CSV table of C-alpha atoms and ligand atoms in Angstrom, one decimal:
chain,number,residue,atom,x,y,z
H,1350,UNK,CA,28.6,-20.8,21.2
H,1351,UNK,CA,25.2,-19.4,20.1
H,1352,UNK,CA,26.7,-17.9,16.9
H,1353,UNK,CA,28.3,-21.2,16.1
H,1354,UNK,CA,25.1,-23.0,16.6
H,1355,UNK,CA,23.2,-20.6,14.3
H,1356,UNK,CA,25.9,-20.9,11.6
H,1357,UNK,CA,25.8,-24.7,11.9
H,1358,UNK,CA,22.0,-24.8,11.5
H,1359,UNK,CA,22.1,-22.5,8.5
H,1360,UNK,CA,24.8,-24.5,6.8
H,1361,UNK,CA,23.0,-27.7,7.4
H,1362,UNK,CA,19.8,-26.2,5.9
H,1363,UNK,CA,21.7,-25.4,2.7
H,1364,UNK,CA,23.0,-29.0,2.5
H,1365,UNK,CA,19.6,-30.6,3.2
H,1366,UNK,CA,17.4,-28.2,1.2
H,1367,UNK,CA,19.5,-27.0,-1.7
H,1368,UNK,CA,18.4,-24.0,-3.9
H,1369,UNK,CA,15.9,-22.5,-1.5
H,1370,UNK,CA,17.5,-19.0,-1.2
H,1371,UNK,CA,14.4,-17.2,0.0
H,1372,UNK,CA,14.0,-19.7,2.7
H,1373,UNK,CA,17.6,-19.3,3.9
H,1374,UNK,CA,17.2,-15.5,3.9
H,1375,UNK,CA,14.1,-15.8,6.1
H,1376,UNK,CA,15.8,-18.3,8.5
H,1377,UNK,CA,19.0,-16.2,8.7
H,1378,UNK,CA,17.0,-13.1,9.7
H,1379,UNK,CA,15.1,-14.9,12.4
H,1380,UNK,CA,18.0,-16.8,13.9
H,1381,UNK,CA,20.3,-13.8,14.2
H,1382,UNK,CA,17.5,-11.6,15.4
H,1383,UNK,CA,16.8,-13.9,18.4
H,1384,UNK,CA,20.4,-14.2,19.4
H,1385,UNK,CA,20.0,-11.9,22.4
H,1386,UNK,CA,17.3,-14.3,23.7
H,1387,UNK,CA,19.3,-17.5,23.0
H,1388,UNK,CA,22.3,-16.0,24.8
H,1389,UNK,CA,20.4,-15.5,28.1
H,1390,UNK,CA,18.0,-18.5,28.0
H,1391,UNK,CA,19.8,-21.8,27.4
H,1392,UNK,CA,16.7,-23.9,27.4
H,1393,UNK,CA,16.1,-23.2,23.7
H,1394,UNK,CA,19.4,-24.8,22.6
H,1395,UNK,CA,19.1,-27.5,25.2
H,1396,UNK,CA,15.8,-28.6,23.8
H,1397,UNK,CA,17.0,-28.5,20.2
H,1398,UNK,CA,14.4,-25.9,19.3
H,1399,UNK,CA,16.4,-24.3,16.5
H,1400,UNK,CA,16.9,-27.7,14.7
H,1401,UNK,CA,13.2,-28.4,15.1
H,1402,UNK,CA,11.7,-25.0,14.2
H,1403,UNK,CA,13.4,-24.7,10.8
H,1404,UNK,CA,11.9,-28.0,9.6
H,1405,UNK,CA,8.2,-28.1,8.6
H,1406,UNK,CA,6.1,-30.6,10.4
H,1407,UNK,CA,4.7,-31.7,7.0
H,1408,UNK,CA,5.2,-30.8,3.4
H,1409,UNK,CA,2.7,-31.8,0.7
H,1410,UNK,CA,3.7,-31.4,-3.0
H,1411,UNK,CA,1.2,-32.5,-5.6
H,1412,UNK,CA,0.4,-32.4,-9.3
H,1413,UNK,CA,-2.5,-30.4,-10.5
H,1414,UNK,CA,-4.0,-31.2,-13.9
H,1415,UNK,CA,-6.7,-28.9,-15.3
H,1416,UNK,CA,-8.3,-28.3,-18.6
H,1417,UNK,CA,-7.8,-25.0,-20.4
H,1418,UNK,CA,-10.4,-23.3,-22.6
H,1419,UNK,CA,-9.3,-25.4,-25.6
H,1420,UNK,CA,-9.8,-28.6,-23.6
H,1421,UNK,CA,-6.1,-29.1,-23.5
H,1422,UNK,CA,-4.6,-30.7,-20.3
H,1423,UNK,CA,-2.4,-28.3,-18.4
H,1424,UNK,CA,-0.2,-29.3,-15.5
H,1425,UNK,CA,1.1,-27.3,-12.5
H,1426,UNK,CA,2.7,-28.0,-9.1
H,1427,UNK,CA,0.7,-27.6,-5.9
H,1428,UNK,CA,2.2,-27.1,-2.4
H,1429,UNK,CA,1.1,-26.9,1.2
H,1430,UNK,CA,3.8,-26.6,3.9
H,1431,UNK,CA,2.4,-27.1,7.4
H,1432,UNK,CA,5.2,-25.6,9.3
H,1433,UNK,CA,4.3,-25.4,13.0
H,1434,UNK,CA,1.2,-26.3,15.0
H,1435,UNK,CA,2.6,-25.6,18.5
H,1436,UNK,CA,0.1,-22.8,19.2
H,1437,UNK,CA,-2.9,-23.7,17.0
H,1438,UNK,CA,-4.1,-25.2,13.8
H,1439,UNK,CA,-2.0,-24.4,10.7
H,1440,UNK,CA,-2.9,-21.0,9.2
H,1441,UNK,CA,-1.6,-19.1,6.2
H,1442,UNK,CA,-2.3,-18.1,2.7
H,1443,UNK,CA,-2.1,-19.7,-0.8
H,1444,UNK,CA,0.0,-18.0,-3.5
H,1445,UNK,CA,-0.6,-18.5,-7.2
H,1446,UNK,CA,2.2,-17.0,-9.2
H,1447,UNK,CA,4.6,-18.4,-11.8
H,1448,UNK,CA,7.6,-17.8,-9.5
H,1449,UNK,CA,6.3,-20.0,-6.7
H,1450,UNK,CA,8.6,-22.9,-5.8
H,1451,UNK,CA,9.2,-25.0,-2.6
H,1452,UNK,CA,11.7,-22.4,-1.3
H,1453,UNK,CA,9.1,-19.6,-1.7
H,1454,UNK,CA,6.4,-21.5,0.1
H,1455,UNK,CA,8.9,-22.5,2.9
H,1456,UNK,CA,10.0,-18.9,3.5
H,1457,UNK,CA,6.4,-17.7,3.7
H,1458,UNK,CA,5.4,-20.6,6.0
H,1459,UNK,CA,8.4,-20.0,8.3
H,1460,UNK,CA,7.6,-16.2,8.6
H,1461,UNK,CA,4.0,-17.1,9.2
H,1462,UNK,CA,4.8,-19.1,12.4
H,1463,UNK,CA,6.1,-16.0,14.2
H,1464,UNK,CA,3.7,-13.5,12.6
H,1465,UNK,CA,0.7,-15.6,13.8
H,1466,UNK,CA,2.2,-15.9,17.3
H,1467,UNK,CA,2.5,-12.1,17.4
H,1468,UNK,CA,-1.2,-11.6,16.9
H,1469,UNK,CA,-1.8,-13.1,20.3
H,1470,UNK,CA,-4.3,-15.6,18.7
H,1471,UNK,CA,-4.1,-19.4,18.6
H,1472,UNK,CA,-2.9,-20.1,15.0
H,1473,UNK,CA,0.0,-22.1,13.8
H,1474,UNK,CA,2.1,-21.4,10.7
H,1475,UNK,CA,1.6,-22.7,7.1
H,1476,UNK,CA,1.7,-21.6,3.5
H,1477,UNK,CA,0.8,-23.1,0.2
H,1478,UNK,CA,0.4,-22.3,-3.4
H,1479,UNK,CA,1.2,-23.1,-7.0
H,1480,UNK,CA,3.2,-21.9,-10.0
H,1481,UNK,CA,-0.1,-21.5,-11.8
H,1482,UNK,CA,-0.5,-17.9,-13.2
H,1483,UNK,CA,-4.1,-16.6,-12.9
H,1484,UNK,CA,-3.2,-13.6,-15.0
H,1485,UNK,CA,-4.9,-13.5,-18.5
H,1486,UNK,CA,-6.8,-16.7,-17.8
H,1487,UNK,CA,-10.6,-16.8,-18.2
H,1488,UNK,CA,-12.8,-17.2,-15.2
H,1489,UNK,CA,-13.5,-20.8,-16.4
H,1490,UNK,CA,-9.8,-21.7,-16.5
H,1491,UNK,CA,-9.2,-20.2,-13.0
H,1492,UNK,CA,-12.2,-22.1,-11.7
H,1493,UNK,CA,-11.1,-25.4,-13.2
H,1494,UNK,CA,-7.6,-24.9,-11.8
H,1495,UNK,CA,-8.9,-24.1,-8.3
H,1496,UNK,CA,-11.2,-27.2,-8.4
H,1497,UNK,CA,-8.3,-29.4,-9.4
H,1498,UNK,CA,-6.0,-27.9,-6.8
H,1499,UNK,CA,-8.6,-28.4,-4.0
H,1500,UNK,CA,-9.3,-32.0,-5.2
H,1501,UNK,CA,-5.9,-32.8,-3.6
H,1502,UNK,CA,-5.6,-30.1,-1.0
H,1503,UNK,CA,-8.9,-31.0,0.8
H,1504,UNK,CA,-7.2,-34.2,2.2
H,1505,UNK,CA,-4.9,-32.1,4.3
H,1506,UNK,CA,-7.0,-29.2,5.6
H,1507,UNK,CA,-9.9,-28.6,7.9
H,1508,UNK,CA,-11.4,-25.9,10.2
H,1509,UNK,CA,-9.5,-27.2,13.2
H,1510,UNK,CA,-6.5,-28.7,11.3
H,1511,UNK,CA,-5.2,-26.3,8.6
H,1512,UNK,CA,-7.1,-23.2,7.3
H,1513,UNK,CA,-5.7,-21.6,4.1
H,1514,UNK,CA,-6.6,-18.1,2.8
H,1515,UNK,CA,-5.4,-15.8,0.0
H,1516,UNK,CA,-2.0,-14.3,-0.9
H,1517,UNK,CA,-0.6,-13.1,-4.2
H,1518,UNK,CA,-2.9,-14.2,-7.1
H,1519,UNK,CA,-5.5,-15.6,-4.7
H,1520,UNK,CA,-8.3,-13.2,-3.9
H,1521,UNK,CA,-12.1,-13.4,-3.5
H,1522,UNK,CA,-12.7,-15.1,-6.8
H,1523,UNK,CA,-10.2,-17.9,-6.2
H,1524,UNK,CA,-11.3,-18.5,-2.6
H,1525,UNK,CA,-14.8,-18.8,-3.9
H,1526,UNK,CA,-13.9,-21.5,-6.4
H,1527,UNK,CA,-11.7,-23.3,-3.8
H,1528,UNK,CA,-14.5,-23.2,-1.2
H,1529,UNK,CA,-17.1,-24.5,-3.6
H,1530,UNK,CA,-15.0,-27.5,-4.4
H,1531,UNK,CA,-14.1,-28.1,-0.8
H,1532,UNK,CA,-17.8,-28.1,0.1
H,1533,UNK,CA,-18.7,-30.4,-2.8
H,1534,UNK,CA,-16.1,-33.1,-2.1
H,1535,UNK,CA,-16.4,-33.1,1.7
H,1536,UNK,CA,-20.1,-32.4,2.0
H,1537,UNK,CA,-19.2,-29.9,4.8
H,1538,UNK,CA,-20.0,-26.2,5.0
H,1539,UNK,CA,-17.4,-24.9,7.5
H,1540,UNK,CA,-14.6,-22.5,8.0
H,1541,UNK,CA,-11.8,-24.5,6.4
H,1542,UNK,CA,-10.8,-21.4,4.4
H,1543,UNK,CA,-10.8,-17.7,5.2
H,1544,UNK,CA,-11.3,-14.7,3.0
H,1545,UNK,CA,-14.7,-16.1,2.1
H,1546,UNK,CA,-17.6,-14.1,0.6
H,1547,UNK,CA,-19.7,-12.1,3.0
H,1548,UNK,CA,-22.8,-14.1,2.2
H,1549,UNK,CA,-21.2,-17.5,2.9
H,1550,UNK,CA,-19.2,-17.2,6.1
H,1551,UNK,CA,-16.7,-14.4,5.3
H,1552,UNK,CA,-15.9,-11.7,7.8
H,1553,UNK,CA,-16.5,-8.0,7.1
H,1554,UNK,CA,-13.2,-6.2,7.1
H,1555,UNK,CA,-11.1,-9.2,6.0
H,1556,UNK,CA,-10.5,-7.7,2.6
H,1557,UNK,CA,-9.3,-4.5,4.0
H,1558,UNK,CA,-7.4,-6.0,7.0
H,1559,UNK,CA,-3.8,-6.3,5.8
H,1560,UNK,CA,-3.7,-2.8,4.4
H,1561,UNK,CA,-5.6,-1.1,7.2
H,1562,UNK,CA,-3.5,-3.1,9.7
H,1563,UNK,CA,-0.3,-2.1,8.1
H,1564,UNK,CA,-1.3,1.6,8.3
H,1565,UNK,CA,-2.4,1.3,11.9
H,1566,UNK,CA,1.0,-0.2,12.7
H,1567,UNK,CA,2.9,2.6,10.9
H,1568,UNK,CA,0.9,5.2,12.8
H,1569,UNK,CA,1.7,3.5,16.2
H,1570,UNK,CA,5.4,3.4,15.2
H,1571,UNK,CA,5.4,7.1,14.3
H,1572,UNK,CA,3.4,8.0,17.4
H,1573,UNK,CA,6.1,6.4,19.6
H,1574,UNK,CA,8.4,9.1,18.2
H,1575,UNK,CA,5.9,11.9,18.7
H,1576,UNK,CA,4.8,11.9,15.0
H,1577,UNK,CA,1.9,10.6,13.0
H,1578,UNK,CA,0.8,9.9,9.4
H,1579,UNK,CA,-1.3,13.1,9.0
H,1580,UNK,CA,0.0,15.1,6.1
H,1581,UNK,CA,2.8,12.6,5.3
H,1582,UNK,CA,3.7,11.9,1.7
H,1583,UNK,CA,3.6,8.1,1.2
H,1584,UNK,CA,4.7,5.7,-1.6
H,1585,UNK,CA,3.3,2.2,-1.9
H,1586,UNK,CA,4.5,-0.6,-4.1
H,1587,UNK,CA,2.0,-3.0,-5.6
H,1588,UNK,CA,-1.6,-2.3,-6.4
H,1589,UNK,CA,-3.2,-5.5,-5.2
H,1590,UNK,CA,-5.2,-6.3,-2.1
H,1591,UNK,CA,-2.6,-5.1,0.4
H,1592,UNK,CA,-1.6,-1.9,-1.5
H,1593,UNK,CA,-5.1,-0.8,-2.3
H,1594,UNK,CA,-6.3,-0.9,1.3
H,1595,UNK,CA,-3.1,0.6,2.5
H,1596,UNK,CA,-3.8,3.6,0.2
H,1597,UNK,CA,-7.4,3.8,1.3
H,1598,UNK,CA,-6.6,3.9,5.0
H,1599,UNK,CA,-3.7,6.4,4.4
H,1600,UNK,CA,-6.2,8.8,2.7
H,1601,UNK,CA,-8.7,8.3,5.6
H,1602,UNK,CA,-6.0,9.3,8.1
H,1603,UNK,CA,-5.0,12.4,6.2
H,1604,UNK,CA,-1.8,11.2,4.6
H,1605,UNK,CA,-1.1,11.6,0.9
H,1606,UNK,CA,-0.2,8.5,-1.0
H,1607,UNK,CA,1.3,9.7,-4.3
H,1608,UNK,CA,2.6,6.5,-6.0
H,1609,UNK,CA,2.0,2.8,-6.4
H,1610,UNK,CA,3.1,0.1,-8.9
H,1611,UNK,CA,2.3,-3.2,-10.5
H,1612,UNK,CA,4.5,-5.8,-12.2
H,1613,UNK,CA,4.7,-3.7,-15.4
H,1614,UNK,CA,5.3,-0.2,-14.0
H,1615,UNK,CA,4.8,2.6,-11.5
H,1616,UNK,CA,2.4,5.6,-11.4
H,1617,UNK,CA,3.4,8.9,-9.7
H,1618,UNK,CA,0.4,11.1,-9.1
H,1619,UNK,CA,1.6,14.2,-7.1
H,1620,UNK,CA,-1.9,15.3,-6.5
H,1621,UNK,CA,-2.6,12.1,-4.6
H,1622,UNK,CA,-3.9,8.7,-5.8
H,1623,UNK,CA,-7.6,8.6,-6.5
H,1624,UNK,CA,-8.7,5.4,-4.7
H,1625,UNK,CA,-11.9,4.9,-6.6
H,1626,UNK,CA,-10.1,5.0,-9.9
H,1627,UNK,CA,-7.4,2.7,-8.6
H,1628,UNK,CA,-10.0,0.1,-7.5
H,1629,UNK,CA,-11.8,0.4,-10.8
H,1630,UNK,CA,-8.6,-0.3,-12.8
H,1631,UNK,CA,-7.1,-3.0,-10.6
H,1632,UNK,CA,-9.9,-4.7,-8.6
H,1633,UNK,CA,-12.8,-4.5,-11.1
H,1634,UNK,CA,-11.2,-4.5,-14.5
H,1635,UNK,CA,-7.9,-6.3,-13.6
H,1636,UNK,CA,-6.0,-3.9,-15.9
H,1637,UNK,CA,-2.5,-2.5,-15.8
H,1638,UNK,CA,-1.8,0.8,-14.1
H,1639,UNK,CA,-1.2,2.3,-17.5
H,1640,UNK,CA,-5.0,2.6,-17.6
H,1641,UNK,CA,-4.9,4.7,-14.4
H,1642,UNK,CA,-2.3,7.1,-15.9
H,1643,UNK,CA,-4.6,7.6,-19.0
H,1644,UNK,CA,-7.3,9.0,-16.7
H,1645,UNK,CA,-5.1,11.6,-15.1
H,1646,UNK,CA,-2.8,13.8,-17.4
H,1647,UNK,CA,-0.9,14.9,-14.2
H,1648,UNK,CA,0.0,11.3,-13.3
H,1649,UNK,CA,3.3,10.0,-14.6
H,1650,UNK,CA,3.7,6.4,-15.7
H,1651,UNK,CA,7.2,4.8,-15.4
H,1652,UNK,CA,7.5,1.5,-17.3
H,1653,UNK,CA,9.7,-1.2,-15.7
H,1654,UNK,CA,12.1,-0.9,-18.7
H,1655,UNK,CA,13.0,2.6,-17.3
H,1656,UNK,CA,13.5,1.6,-13.6
H,1657,UNK,CA,16.9,2.5,-12.0
H,1658,UNK,CA,19.5,-0.3,-12.4
H,1659,UNK,CA,18.9,-2.9,-9.7
H,1660,UNK,CA,16.0,-1.0,-8.2
H,1661,UNK,CA,12.4,0.0,-8.3
H,1662,UNK,CA,11.2,3.4,-9.5
H,1663,UNK,CA,8.6,3.7,-6.7
H,1664,UNK,CA,11.3,4.1,-4.1
H,1665,UNK,CA,13.0,6.9,-6.0
H,1666,UNK,CA,10.0,9.2,-5.6
H,1667,UNK,CA,10.5,11.5,-2.6
H,1668,UNK,CA,8.3,10.3,0.4
H,1669,UNK,CA,8.1,10.5,4.2
H,1670,UNK,CA,6.9,6.9,4.6
H,1671,UNK,CA,7.4,4.0,2.2
H,1672,UNK,CA,5.1,1.0,2.2
H,1673,UNK,CA,6.5,-2.0,0.3
H,1674,UNK,CA,3.4,-4.0,-0.4
H,1675,UNK,CA,4.0,-6.1,-3.5
H,1676,UNK,CA,6.4,-9.0,-3.1
H,1677,UNK,CA,9.7,-10.3,-1.6
H,1678,UNK,CA,13.1,-8.5,-2.2
H,1679,UNK,CA,11.5,-5.6,-4.0
H,1680,UNK,CA,13.3,-2.9,-2.1
H,1681,UNK,CA,17.0,-3.1,-2.7
H,1682,UNK,CA,20.1,-1.3,-1.5
H,1683,UNK,CA,19.9,1.1,-4.5
H,1684,UNK,CA,16.4,1.9,-3.4
H,1685,UNK,CA,17.3,2.3,0.3
H,1686,UNK,CA,19.9,4.8,-0.7
H,1687,UNK,CA,17.4,6.8,-2.6
H,1688,UNK,CA,14.9,6.7,0.3
H,1689,UNK,CA,17.5,8.0,2.7
H,1690,UNK,CA,18.7,10.7,0.3
H,1691,UNK,CA,15.1,11.9,-0.1
H,1692,UNK,CA,14.4,12.1,3.7
H,1693,UNK,CA,12.2,9.0,4.2
H,1694,UNK,CA,11.6,8.5,8.0
H,1695,UNK,CA,9.9,5.1,8.0
H,1696,UNK,CA,9.8,1.9,5.9
H,1697,UNK,CA,6.7,-0.1,6.9
H,1698,UNK,CA,6.6,-3.6,5.3
H,1699,UNK,CA,3.2,-4.6,4.0
H,1700,UNK,CA,4.5,-7.5,1.8
H,1701,UNK,CA,6.4,-10.5,3.2
H,1702,UNK,CA,10.2,-9.9,3.3
H,1703,UNK,CA,10.1,-7.1,0.7
H,1704,UNK,CA,13.3,-5.5,1.9
H,1705,UNK,CA,16.7,-7.1,1.1
H,1706,UNK,CA,19.1,-7.6,4.0
H,1707,UNK,CA,21.6,-5.1,2.8
H,1708,UNK,CA,18.8,-2.5,2.3
H,1709,UNK,CA,17.6,-3.1,5.9
H,1710,UNK,CA,21.1,-2.6,7.2
H,1711,UNK,CA,21.5,0.6,5.3
H,1712,UNK,CA,18.1,2.0,6.4
H,1713,UNK,CA,18.8,1.2,10.1
H,1714,UNK,CA,22.3,2.5,9.8
H,1715,UNK,CA,20.9,5.8,8.5
H,1716,UNK,CA,18.3,6.3,11.2
H,1717,UNK,CA,15.2,5.3,9.2
H,1718,UNK,CA,12.5,3.6,11.3
H,1719,UNK,CA,11.7,0.1,10.1
H,1720,UNK,CA,8.5,-1.9,10.7
H,1721,UNK,CA,9.2,-5.6,9.9
H,1722,UNK,CA,6.6,-7.5,7.9
H,1723,UNK,CA,5.8,-10.2,10.4
H,1724,UNK,CA,4.6,-7.4,12.8
H,1725,UNK,CA,3.3,-4.8,10.3
H,1726,UNK,CA,1.3,-7.1,8.0
H,1727,UNK,CA,-0.1,-9.4,10.7
H,1728,UNK,CA,-3.6,-7.7,10.5
H,1729,UNK,CA,-4.6,-9.9,7.6
H,1730,UNK,CA,-4.1,-13.2,9.3
H,1731,UNK,CA,-5.4,-11.8,12.6
H,1732,UNK,CA,-8.7,-10.9,10.9
H,1733,UNK,CA,-8.7,-14.4,9.3
H,1734,UNK,CA,-8.7,-15.7,12.8
H,1735,UNK,CA,-11.6,-13.4,13.6
H,1736,UNK,CA,-13.4,-15.0,10.7
H,1737,UNK,CA,-12.7,-18.5,12.1
H,1738,UNK,CA,-14.0,-17.3,15.4
H,1739,UNK,CA,-17.2,-16.0,13.9
H,1740,UNK,CA,-17.6,-19.2,11.9
H,1741,UNK,CA,-17.1,-21.3,15.0
H,1742,UNK,CA,-19.8,-19.4,16.9
H,1743,UNK,CA,-22.1,-19.1,13.9
H,1744,UNK,CA,-22.2,-15.3,14.2
H,1745,UNK,CA,-21.3,-12.3,12.0
H,1746,UNK,CA,-19.9,-9.1,13.5
H,1747,UNK,CA,-20.4,-5.8,11.8
H,1748,UNK,CA,-17.5,-3.9,10.1
H,1749,UNK,CA,-16.9,-1.6,13.0
H,1750,UNK,CA,-16.6,-4.4,15.5
H,1751,UNK,CA,-14.0,-6.2,13.3
H,1752,UNK,CA,-12.1,-2.9,12.6
H,1753,UNK,CA,-11.9,-2.0,16.3
H,1754,UNK,CA,-10.5,-5.5,17.1
H,1755,UNK,CA,-8.0,-5.2,14.2
H,1756,UNK,CA,-6.9,-1.8,15.4
H,1757,UNK,CA,-6.4,-3.0,18.9
H,1758,UNK,CA,-4.5,-6.1,17.7
H,1759,UNK,CA,-2.1,-3.9,15.7
H,1760,UNK,CA,-1.6,-1.6,18.8
H,1761,UNK,CA,-0.8,-4.7,20.9
H,1762,UNK,CA,1.7,-6.1,18.3
H,1763,UNK,CA,3.5,-2.8,18.2
H,1764,UNK,CA,3.7,-2.6,22.0
H,1765,UNK,CA,4.8,-6.2,22.3
H,1766,UNK,CA,7.6,-5.9,19.6
H,1767,UNK,CA,8.7,-2.6,21.0
H,1768,UNK,CA,8.7,-3.7,24.7
H,1769,UNK,CA,10.5,-6.9,23.8
H,1770,UNK,CA,13.2,-5.0,21.9
H,1771,UNK,CA,13.8,-2.9,25.0
H,1772,UNK,CA,13.9,-5.9,27.3
H,1773,UNK,CA,16.7,-7.4,25.1
H,1774,UNK,CA,18.8,-4.2,24.9
H,1775,UNK,CA,17.8,-3.4,21.4
H,1776,UNK,CA,15.5,-0.4,21.9
H,1777,UNK,CA,13.8,0.7,18.8
H,1778,UNK,CA,14.8,-2.4,16.8
H,1779,UNK,CA,11.5,-4.0,16.0
H,1780,UNK,CA,13.2,-6.8,14.0
H,1781,UNK,CA,14.7,-8.0,17.2
H,1782,UNK,CA,11.6,-7.3,19.2
H,1783,UNK,CA,9.1,-9.0,16.8
H,1784,UNK,CA,11.2,-12.1,16.2
H,1785,UNK,CA,12.0,-12.7,19.9
H,1786,UNK,CA,8.4,-12.1,21.0
H,1787,UNK,CA,7.0,-14.5,18.3
H,1788,UNK,CA,9.7,-17.1,18.8
H,1789,UNK,CA,9.4,-17.2,22.6
H,1790,UNK,CA,5.7,-18.0,22.4
H,1791,UNK,CA,6.1,-20.8,19.9
H,1792,UNK,CA,9.3,-22.3,21.3
H,1793,UNK,CA,7.9,-22.3,24.9
H,1794,UNK,CA,4.8,-24.1,23.6
H,1795,UNK,CA,7.0,-26.7,21.8
H,1796,UNK,CA,9.0,-27.3,25.0
H,1797,UNK,CA,5.8,-27.7,27.1
H,1798,UNK,CA,4.4,-30.2,24.6
H,1799,UNK,CA,7.5,-32.4,24.6
H,1800,UNK,CA,9.3,-34.1,21.7
H,1801,UNK,CA,6.5,-34.4,19.2
I,2488,NDP,P1,-2.1,-9.3,-4.9
I,2488,NDP,O1,-2.0,-10.5,-5.9
I,2488,NDP,O2,-3.5,-8.8,-4.6
I,2488,NDP,O3,-1.3,-8.1,-5.4
I,2488,NDP,C1,0.1,-8.2,-5.6
I,2488,NDP,C2,0.6,-6.9,-6.3
I,2488,NDP,O4,2.0,-7.0,-6.3
I,2488,NDP,C3,0.1,-6.7,-7.7
I,2488,NDP,O5,0.0,-5.3,-7.9
I,2488,NDP,C4,1.2,-7.3,-8.5
I,2488,NDP,O6,1.3,-6.8,-9.8
I,2488,NDP,C5,2.5,-7.0,-7.7
I,2488,NDP,N1,3.5,-8.1,-7.8
I,2488,NDP,C6,3.3,-9.4,-7.4
I,2488,NDP,N2,4.4,-10.1,-7.7
I,2488,NDP,C7,5.2,-9.2,-8.3
I,2488,NDP,C8,6.5,-9.4,-8.8
I,2488,NDP,N3,7.2,-10.6,-8.8
I,2488,NDP,N4,7.1,-8.3,-9.4
I,2488,NDP,C9,6.5,-7.1,-9.4
I,2488,NDP,N5,5.2,-6.9,-8.9
I,2488,NDP,C10,4.6,-8.0,-8.4
I,2488,NDP,O7,-1.4,-9.8,-3.6
I,2488,NDP,P2,-1.5,-9.2,-2.1
I,2488,NDP,O8,-1.7,-7.7,-2.2
I,2488,NDP,O9,-2.5,-10.1,-1.4
I,2488,NDP,O10,-0.1,-9.5,-1.5
I,2488,NDP,C11,1.0,-8.6,-1.6
I,2488,NDP,C12,2.1,-8.9,-0.6
I,2488,NDP,O11,1.5,-8.9,0.7
I,2488,NDP,C13,2.7,-10.3,-0.7
I,2488,NDP,O12,4.0,-10.3,-0.2
I,2488,NDP,C14,1.9,-11.1,0.3
I,2488,NDP,O13,2.6,-12.3,0.7
I,2488,NDP,C15,1.7,-10.1,1.4
I,2488,NDP,N6,0.6,-10.3,2.3
I,2488,NDP,C16,-0.7,-10.5,1.9
I,2488,NDP,C17,-1.7,-10.7,2.8
I,2488,NDP,C18,-3.1,-10.8,2.4
I,2488,NDP,O14,-4.0,-10.8,3.3
I,2488,NDP,N7,-3.4,-10.8,1.1
I,2488,NDP,C19,-1.4,-10.7,4.3
I,2488,NDP,C20,-0.1,-10.4,4.6
I,2488,NDP,C21,0.9,-10.3,3.7
I,2488,NDP,P3,0.2,-7.1,-11.0
I,2488,NDP,O15,-1.0,-6.3,-10.6
I,2488,NDP,O16,0.8,-6.7,-12.2
I,2488,NDP,O17,0.0,-8.6,-10.9
I,2489,2IT,O1,0.9,-13.6,4.6
I,2489,2IT,C1,-0.2,-13.6,5.2
I,2489,2IT,O2,-0.3,-13.4,6.4
I,2489,2IT,C2,-1.4,-13.9,4.4
I,2489,2IT,N1,-1.3,-14.1,3.2
I,2489,2IT,C3,-2.7,-14.1,5.1
I,2489,2IT,C4,-2.8,-15.4,5.7
I,2489,2IT,C5,-4.2,-15.7,6.2
I,2489,2IT,O3,-4.4,-16.9,6.6
I,2489,2IT,O4,-5.1,-14.9,6.3
């Protein structure tokens, strides 16, 4: 009965929203993971929660016209999917990347609902973005695009309505331009965006939060098996916001991150990645990792052209713990097999949905511990909520205060996901635990608020 219902909902989604494969993948994972809950609590099916929760409350798609450096009009698509506001105002990042389409934004917004619920904070789920590519654009072009994007988006957001933040391709620079335009057209200085600059309403620790939080989560996970990160060899994909601060915290905790990647290649530095050089190459100069390899003769650079067939070179480097922290579906079955062969004990997802379903099955089947994204990378959005909280009370906490709160939130999320898995006879399976815990909070709130 429950399985039939899930199958029906998934088939119906394919009919009503064709071509959104990433969104089906995300809904499939969540609906099957919560099966043990649906089987023992009929109220969710009785209240049509599954039908309701897979449909966004509101989807805005808009055209963005902007002027490039040669004064030519360029046009891109803009999206904001306000998925669920049962437990708080919509909250979630904006992604600027050429691959962004409606299905991408819906998968990210859907994941965000349950992730935000797991933080224990009052934030609903949303996501937005554009197929605009900020790479190789001048600051002036990025600014004009952000201004044009916000000229439409401002109509739909607000500090108690919907609060966007960063994601791939949207960092401090983009949030600055977006905030400047929001302030100009609304004449309001408020917390309608998070990830703001420290001098104008941003929170200390937000920049580091997703990466640090991911490492805190991994350490909790290992500790529950009597281990920890100290001395562990780690590999990290990506070299953006999440990856850089994952690597920084790993080094602080005595682990040894030896590899990371970008869209063009992977570096393997057996002596351990130098965080200052990595930040200089990627954060300050926005260069390819090839520039890092040039600094260290003992670092090996592997171009994407030489990646294993159907896989990613970074997962073929021996490690104890793997931190996929770049993008969706970047760790495949080929990669999972290499990780198992090389003795990896934990895969901790920093990116959203980075591991393909067959790779997850293989890892779990071979005894590898697995921290699902919606639990492991929730530190970013949780700290965004801490920023909202500071804005609302017109205060600014110091770095240590924010970091202590972030650490505690990650400990709480681990405990909640782990206890919930146990309660539903799936001990050790954090995919089941995280999805059920997040879903219950949102679904119960939807039932209590009636058919709205
Ligand atoms: P950034 O834009 O800062 O960095 C992304 C990194 O991943 C870059 O190194 C980029 O390579 C690489 N990358 C991106 N897309 C691809 C692709 N299609 N193929 C290969 N490499 C790619 O983004 P973030 O670090 O902020 O985000 C990384 C992941 O973490 C995403 O899944 C995001 O949704 C998730 N996340 C982010 C949070 C945040 O607070 N920022 C919070 C929670 C999750 P290159 O340098 O060449 O562009
Ligand atoms: O995927 C995510 O959780 C984010 N990109 C951060 C969202 C936020 O609102 O801080």
